[in-house]
mmCIF file of C-alpha atoms in Angstrom:
data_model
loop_
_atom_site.group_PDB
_atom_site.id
_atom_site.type_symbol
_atom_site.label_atom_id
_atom_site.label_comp_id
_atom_site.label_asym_id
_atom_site.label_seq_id
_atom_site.Cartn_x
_atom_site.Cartn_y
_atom_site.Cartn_z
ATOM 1 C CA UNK A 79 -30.345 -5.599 -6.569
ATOM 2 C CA UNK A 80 -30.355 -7.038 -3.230
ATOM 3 C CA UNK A 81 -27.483 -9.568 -2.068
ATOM 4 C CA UNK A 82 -27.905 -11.219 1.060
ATOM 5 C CA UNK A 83 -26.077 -12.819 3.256
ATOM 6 C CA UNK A 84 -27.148 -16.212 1.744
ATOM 7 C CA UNK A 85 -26.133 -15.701 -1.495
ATOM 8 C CA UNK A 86 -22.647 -14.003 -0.808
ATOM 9 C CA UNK A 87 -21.871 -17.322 0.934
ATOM 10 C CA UNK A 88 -22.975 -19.044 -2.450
ATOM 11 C CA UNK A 89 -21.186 -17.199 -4.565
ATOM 12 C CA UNK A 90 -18.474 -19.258 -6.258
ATOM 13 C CA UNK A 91 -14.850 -18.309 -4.215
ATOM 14 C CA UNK A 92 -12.987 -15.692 -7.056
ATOM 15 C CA UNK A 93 -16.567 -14.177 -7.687
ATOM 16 C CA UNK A 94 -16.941 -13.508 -3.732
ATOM 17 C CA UNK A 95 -13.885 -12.011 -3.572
ATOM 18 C CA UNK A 96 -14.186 -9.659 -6.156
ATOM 19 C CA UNK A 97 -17.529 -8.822 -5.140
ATOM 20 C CA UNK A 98 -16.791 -7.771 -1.420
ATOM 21 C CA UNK A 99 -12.983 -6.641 -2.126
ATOM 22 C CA UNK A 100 -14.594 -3.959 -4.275
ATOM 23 C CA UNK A 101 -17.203 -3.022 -1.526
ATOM 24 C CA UNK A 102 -14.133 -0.773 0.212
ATOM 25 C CA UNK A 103 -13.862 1.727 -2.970
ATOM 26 C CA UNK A 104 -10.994 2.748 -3.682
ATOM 27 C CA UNK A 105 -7.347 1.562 -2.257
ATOM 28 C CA UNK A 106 -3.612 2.365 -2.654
ATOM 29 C CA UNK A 107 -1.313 0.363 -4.275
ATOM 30 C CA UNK A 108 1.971 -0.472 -2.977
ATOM 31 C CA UNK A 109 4.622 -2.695 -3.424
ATOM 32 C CA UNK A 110 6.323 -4.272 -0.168
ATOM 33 C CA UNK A 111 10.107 -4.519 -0.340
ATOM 34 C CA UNK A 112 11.459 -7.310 1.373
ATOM 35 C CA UNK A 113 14.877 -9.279 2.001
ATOM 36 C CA UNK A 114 14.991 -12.358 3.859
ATOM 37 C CA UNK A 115 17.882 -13.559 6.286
ATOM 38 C CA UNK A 116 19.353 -15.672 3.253
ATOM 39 C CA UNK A 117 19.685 -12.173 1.403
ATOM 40 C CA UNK A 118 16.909 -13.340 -1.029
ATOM 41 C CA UNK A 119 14.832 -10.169 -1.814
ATOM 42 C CA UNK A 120 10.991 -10.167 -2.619
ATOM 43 C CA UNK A 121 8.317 -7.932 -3.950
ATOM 44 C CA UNK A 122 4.444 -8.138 -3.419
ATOM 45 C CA UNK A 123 2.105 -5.919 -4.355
ATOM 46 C CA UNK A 124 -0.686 -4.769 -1.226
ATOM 47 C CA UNK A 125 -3.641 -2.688 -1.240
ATOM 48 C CA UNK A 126 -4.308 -2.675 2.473
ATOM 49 C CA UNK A 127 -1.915 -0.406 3.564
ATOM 50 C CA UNK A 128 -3.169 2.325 6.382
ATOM 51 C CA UNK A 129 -2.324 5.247 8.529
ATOM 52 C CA UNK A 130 -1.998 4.336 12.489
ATOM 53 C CA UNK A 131 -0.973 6.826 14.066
ATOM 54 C CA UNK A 132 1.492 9.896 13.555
ATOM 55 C CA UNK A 133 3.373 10.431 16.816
ATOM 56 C CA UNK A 134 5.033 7.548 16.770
ATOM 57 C CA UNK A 135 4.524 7.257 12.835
ATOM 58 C CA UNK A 136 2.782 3.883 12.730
ATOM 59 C CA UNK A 137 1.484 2.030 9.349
ATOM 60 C CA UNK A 138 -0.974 -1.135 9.001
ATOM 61 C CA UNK A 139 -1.260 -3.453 6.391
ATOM 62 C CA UNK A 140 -3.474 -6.595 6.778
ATOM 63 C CA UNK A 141 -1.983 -10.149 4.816
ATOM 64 C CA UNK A 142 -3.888 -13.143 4.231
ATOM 65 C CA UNK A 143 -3.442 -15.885 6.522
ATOM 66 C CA UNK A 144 -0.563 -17.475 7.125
ATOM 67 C CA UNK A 145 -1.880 -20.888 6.398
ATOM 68 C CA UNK A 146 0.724 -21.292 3.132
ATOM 69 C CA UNK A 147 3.897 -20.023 2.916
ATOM 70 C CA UNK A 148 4.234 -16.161 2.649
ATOM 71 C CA UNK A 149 7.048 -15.152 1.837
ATOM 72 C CA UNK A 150 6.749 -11.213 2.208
ATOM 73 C CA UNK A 151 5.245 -11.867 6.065
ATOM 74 C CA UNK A 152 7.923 -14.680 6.404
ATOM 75 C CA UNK A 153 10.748 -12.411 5.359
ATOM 76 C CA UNK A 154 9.813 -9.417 7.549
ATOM 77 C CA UNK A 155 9.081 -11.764 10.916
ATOM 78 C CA UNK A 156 12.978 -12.463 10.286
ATOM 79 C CA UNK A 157 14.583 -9.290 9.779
ATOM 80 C CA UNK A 158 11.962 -6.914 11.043
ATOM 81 C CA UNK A 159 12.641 -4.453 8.172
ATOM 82 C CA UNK A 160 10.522 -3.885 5.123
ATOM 83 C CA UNK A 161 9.608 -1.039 3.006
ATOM 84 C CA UNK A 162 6.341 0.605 1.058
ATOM 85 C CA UNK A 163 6.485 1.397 -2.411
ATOM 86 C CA UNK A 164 3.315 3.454 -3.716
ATOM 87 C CA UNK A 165 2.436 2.568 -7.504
ATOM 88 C CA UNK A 166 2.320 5.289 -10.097
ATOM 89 C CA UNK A 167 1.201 5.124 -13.416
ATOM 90 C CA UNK A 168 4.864 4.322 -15.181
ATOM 91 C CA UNK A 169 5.072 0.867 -14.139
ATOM 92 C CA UNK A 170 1.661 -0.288 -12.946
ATOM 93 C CA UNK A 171 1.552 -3.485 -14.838
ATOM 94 C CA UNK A 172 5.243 -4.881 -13.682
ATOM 95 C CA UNK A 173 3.653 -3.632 -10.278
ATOM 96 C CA UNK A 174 0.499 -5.924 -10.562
ATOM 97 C CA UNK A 175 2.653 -9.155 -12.143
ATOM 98 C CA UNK A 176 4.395 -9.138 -8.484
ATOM 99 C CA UNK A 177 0.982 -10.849 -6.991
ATOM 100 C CA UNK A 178 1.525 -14.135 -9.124
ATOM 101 C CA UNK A 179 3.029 -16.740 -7.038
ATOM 102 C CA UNK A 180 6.785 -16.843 -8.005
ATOM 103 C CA UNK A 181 8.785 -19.627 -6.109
ATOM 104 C CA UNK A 182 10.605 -18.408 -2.533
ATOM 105 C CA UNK A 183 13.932 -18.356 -4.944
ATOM 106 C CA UNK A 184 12.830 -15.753 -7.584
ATOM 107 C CA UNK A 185 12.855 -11.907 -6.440
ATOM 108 C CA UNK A 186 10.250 -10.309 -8.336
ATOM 109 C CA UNK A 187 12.326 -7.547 -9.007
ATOM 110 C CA UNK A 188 13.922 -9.375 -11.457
ATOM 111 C CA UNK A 189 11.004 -11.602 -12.461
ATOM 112 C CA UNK A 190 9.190 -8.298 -13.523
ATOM 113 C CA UNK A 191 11.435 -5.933 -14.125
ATOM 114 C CA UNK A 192 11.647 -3.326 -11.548
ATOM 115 C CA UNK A 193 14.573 -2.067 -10.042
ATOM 116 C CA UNK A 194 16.382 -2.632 -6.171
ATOM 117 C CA UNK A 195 17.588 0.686 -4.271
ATOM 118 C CA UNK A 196 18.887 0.587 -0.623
ATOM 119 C CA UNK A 197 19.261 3.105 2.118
ATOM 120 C CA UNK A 198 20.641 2.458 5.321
ATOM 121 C CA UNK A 199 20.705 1.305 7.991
ATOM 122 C CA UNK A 200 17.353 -0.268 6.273
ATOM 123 C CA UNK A 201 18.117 -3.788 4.901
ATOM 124 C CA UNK A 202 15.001 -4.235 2.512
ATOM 125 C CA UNK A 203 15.266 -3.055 -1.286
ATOM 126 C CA UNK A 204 13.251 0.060 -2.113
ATOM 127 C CA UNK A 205 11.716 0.267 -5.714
ATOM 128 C CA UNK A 206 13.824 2.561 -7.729
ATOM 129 C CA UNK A 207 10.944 3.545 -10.008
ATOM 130 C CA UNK A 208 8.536 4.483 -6.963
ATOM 131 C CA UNK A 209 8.463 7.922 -6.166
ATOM 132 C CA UNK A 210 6.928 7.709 -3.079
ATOM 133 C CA UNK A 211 8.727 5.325 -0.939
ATOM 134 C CA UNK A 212 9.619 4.738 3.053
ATOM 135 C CA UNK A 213 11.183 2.137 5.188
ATOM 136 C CA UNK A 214 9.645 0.196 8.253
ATOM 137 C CA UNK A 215 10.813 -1.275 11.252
ATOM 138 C CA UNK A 216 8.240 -4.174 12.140
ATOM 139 C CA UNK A 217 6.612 -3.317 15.877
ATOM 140 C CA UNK A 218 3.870 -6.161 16.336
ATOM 141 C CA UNK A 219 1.939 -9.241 14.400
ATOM 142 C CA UNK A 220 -1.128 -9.348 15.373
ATOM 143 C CA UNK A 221 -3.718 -12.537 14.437
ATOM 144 C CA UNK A 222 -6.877 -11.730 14.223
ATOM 145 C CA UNK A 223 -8.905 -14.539 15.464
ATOM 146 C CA UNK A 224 -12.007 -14.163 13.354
ATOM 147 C CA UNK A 225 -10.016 -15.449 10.164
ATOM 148 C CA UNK A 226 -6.296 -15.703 10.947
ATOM 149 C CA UNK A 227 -5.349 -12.151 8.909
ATOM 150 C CA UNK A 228 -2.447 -10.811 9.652
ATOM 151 C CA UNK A 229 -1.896 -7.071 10.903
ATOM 152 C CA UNK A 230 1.857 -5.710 10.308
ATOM 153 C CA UNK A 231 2.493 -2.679 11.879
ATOM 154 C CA UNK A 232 5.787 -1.367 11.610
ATOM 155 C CA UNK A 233 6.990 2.534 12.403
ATOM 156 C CA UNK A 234 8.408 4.651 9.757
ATOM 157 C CA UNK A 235 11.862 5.409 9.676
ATOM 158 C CA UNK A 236 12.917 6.590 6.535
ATOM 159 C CA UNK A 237 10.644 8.447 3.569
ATOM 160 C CA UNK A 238 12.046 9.176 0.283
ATOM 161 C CA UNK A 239 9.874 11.509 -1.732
ATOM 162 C CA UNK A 240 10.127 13.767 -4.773
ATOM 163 C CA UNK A 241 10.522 17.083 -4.062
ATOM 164 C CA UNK A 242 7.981 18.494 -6.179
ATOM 165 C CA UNK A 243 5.508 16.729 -4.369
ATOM 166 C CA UNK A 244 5.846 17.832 -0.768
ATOM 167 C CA UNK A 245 3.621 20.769 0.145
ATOM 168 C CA UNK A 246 5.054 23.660 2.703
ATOM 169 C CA UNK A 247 2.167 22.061 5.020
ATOM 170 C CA UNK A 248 3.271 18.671 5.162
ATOM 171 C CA UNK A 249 0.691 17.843 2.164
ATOM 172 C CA UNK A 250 1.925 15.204 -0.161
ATOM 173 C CA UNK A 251 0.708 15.967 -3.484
ATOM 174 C CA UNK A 252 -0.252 12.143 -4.926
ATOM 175 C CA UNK A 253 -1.763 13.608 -8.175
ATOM 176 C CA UNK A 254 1.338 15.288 -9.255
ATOM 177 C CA UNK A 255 3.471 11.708 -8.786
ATOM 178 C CA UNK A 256 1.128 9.648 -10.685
ATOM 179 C CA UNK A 257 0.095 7.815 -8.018
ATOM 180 C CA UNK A 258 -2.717 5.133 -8.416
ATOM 181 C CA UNK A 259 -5.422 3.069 -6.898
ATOM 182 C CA UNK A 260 -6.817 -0.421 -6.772
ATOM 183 C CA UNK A 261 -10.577 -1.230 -6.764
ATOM 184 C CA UNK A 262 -11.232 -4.897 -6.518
ATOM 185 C CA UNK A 263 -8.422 -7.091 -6.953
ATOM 186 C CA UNK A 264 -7.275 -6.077 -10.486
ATOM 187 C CA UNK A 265 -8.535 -2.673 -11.323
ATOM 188 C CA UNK A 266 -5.958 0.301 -11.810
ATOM 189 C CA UNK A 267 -7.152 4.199 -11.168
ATOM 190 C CA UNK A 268 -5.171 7.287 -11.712
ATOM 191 C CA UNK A 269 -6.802 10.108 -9.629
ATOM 192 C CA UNK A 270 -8.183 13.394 -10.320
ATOM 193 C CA UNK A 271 -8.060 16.106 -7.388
ATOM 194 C CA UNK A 272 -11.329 18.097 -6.665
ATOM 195 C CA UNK A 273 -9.507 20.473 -3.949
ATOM 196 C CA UNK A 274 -8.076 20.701 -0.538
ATOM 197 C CA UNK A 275 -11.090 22.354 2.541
ATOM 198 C CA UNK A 276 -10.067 23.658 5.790
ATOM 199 C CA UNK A 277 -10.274 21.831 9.307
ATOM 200 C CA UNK A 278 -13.758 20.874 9.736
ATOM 201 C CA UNK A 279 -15.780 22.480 12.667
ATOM 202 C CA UNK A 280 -19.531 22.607 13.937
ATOM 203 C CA UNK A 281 -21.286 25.915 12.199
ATOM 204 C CA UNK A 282 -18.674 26.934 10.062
ATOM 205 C CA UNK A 283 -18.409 26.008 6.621
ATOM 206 C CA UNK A 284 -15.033 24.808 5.079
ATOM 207 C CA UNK A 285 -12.948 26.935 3.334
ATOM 208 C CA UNK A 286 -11.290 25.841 0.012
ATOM 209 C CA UNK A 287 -7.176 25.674 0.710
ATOM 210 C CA UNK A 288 -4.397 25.874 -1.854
ATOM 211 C CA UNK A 289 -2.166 22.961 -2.193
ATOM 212 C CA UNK A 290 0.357 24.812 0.667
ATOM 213 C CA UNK A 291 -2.738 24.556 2.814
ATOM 214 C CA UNK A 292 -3.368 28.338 2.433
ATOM 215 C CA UNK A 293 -6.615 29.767 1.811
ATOM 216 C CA UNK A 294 -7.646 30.675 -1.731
ATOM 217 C CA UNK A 295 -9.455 33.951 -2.038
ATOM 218 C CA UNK A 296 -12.402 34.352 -3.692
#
């Protein structure tokens, strides 16, 4: 089947955006913890999270337009703090309820069920189910000019992680947290691990590592 340009512009709006949302495979899911400067707190969920950089530790996430109110966007442009939330499989459904549009004066946390946890000196609610969480500072807004999108990038302050999970490499272990993934706009994965390979280089083939990095003999 061949879709051209012509016809994706055709294509009625909630049929396009299905369409090319699933054309990026598969995303995280994460729920952004915010609190605004009237101490009203607010959950959203976001699959366009991304790594930045490590050194300092910077994290994107892109957010529609802000032509309407936003009130995730509006509440971290006032108090510069947020935090990421990854998804697992125990409470994916309260997780996906958080993208229907609740008025500014509802937190979602309590609208779906899911539970506020604080650490300071960071003023925005963690998710007390996640087990995968960490704070932000907000660094720059950027507007890109080709449709208005927003790019947040904030720098990580604070992770809270189960143990269990973190490798003696610095590997976080997803699969063992339950940790899932978005295709499209309303699609829910759990994942399956193939294996870990060593640091890629010209004329040598990978080696398969152990989940400390190590390499397994065979």
């Amino acid at each position: 089947m061949h879709i051209t340009q012509q016809d994706i512009k055709n294509f009625e709006s909630q049929y396009r955006a299905r369409l090319i949302n699933s054309l990026s495979g598969y995303k995280s899911a994460n729920l952004i913890g915010t609190i605004s400067d009237q101490g009203q707190t607010n959950l959203s969920i976001v699959s366009s999270v991304f790594h930045i950089g490590a050194d300092p530790a910077l994290v994107g996430m892109l957010m529609r337009p802000h032509s309407v109110p936003r009130h995730t966007l509006e509440n971290i442009l006032q108090t510069k703090y947020y935090t990421i939330n990854q998804v697992s499989a125990e409470f994916w459904q309260q997780a996906h309820q958080t993208s229907a549009r609740y008025e500014q004066t509802v937190s979602e946390f309590s609208a779906v069920g899911l539970q506020e946890e604080y650490l300071a000196p960071c003023i925005a609610p963690f998710v007390q189910q996640s087990k995968l969480k960490y704070a932000l500072e907000l660094r720059e807004v950027v507007t890109l000019a080709i449709n208005n999108t927003e790019l947040v990038i904030g720098e990580i302050s604070d992770i809270i992680v189960d143990e269990q999970a973190l490798r003696k490499d610095g590997f976080i272990d997803l699969s063992c947290l339950n940790t899932l993934s978005i295709t499209s706009l309303d699609s829910y994965h759990t994942s399956q691990r193939l294996g870990r390979l060593s640091y890629a280089k010209p004329g040598i083939q990978p080696k398969k590592l152990d989940l400390d990095g190590e390499e397994i003999e065979v």
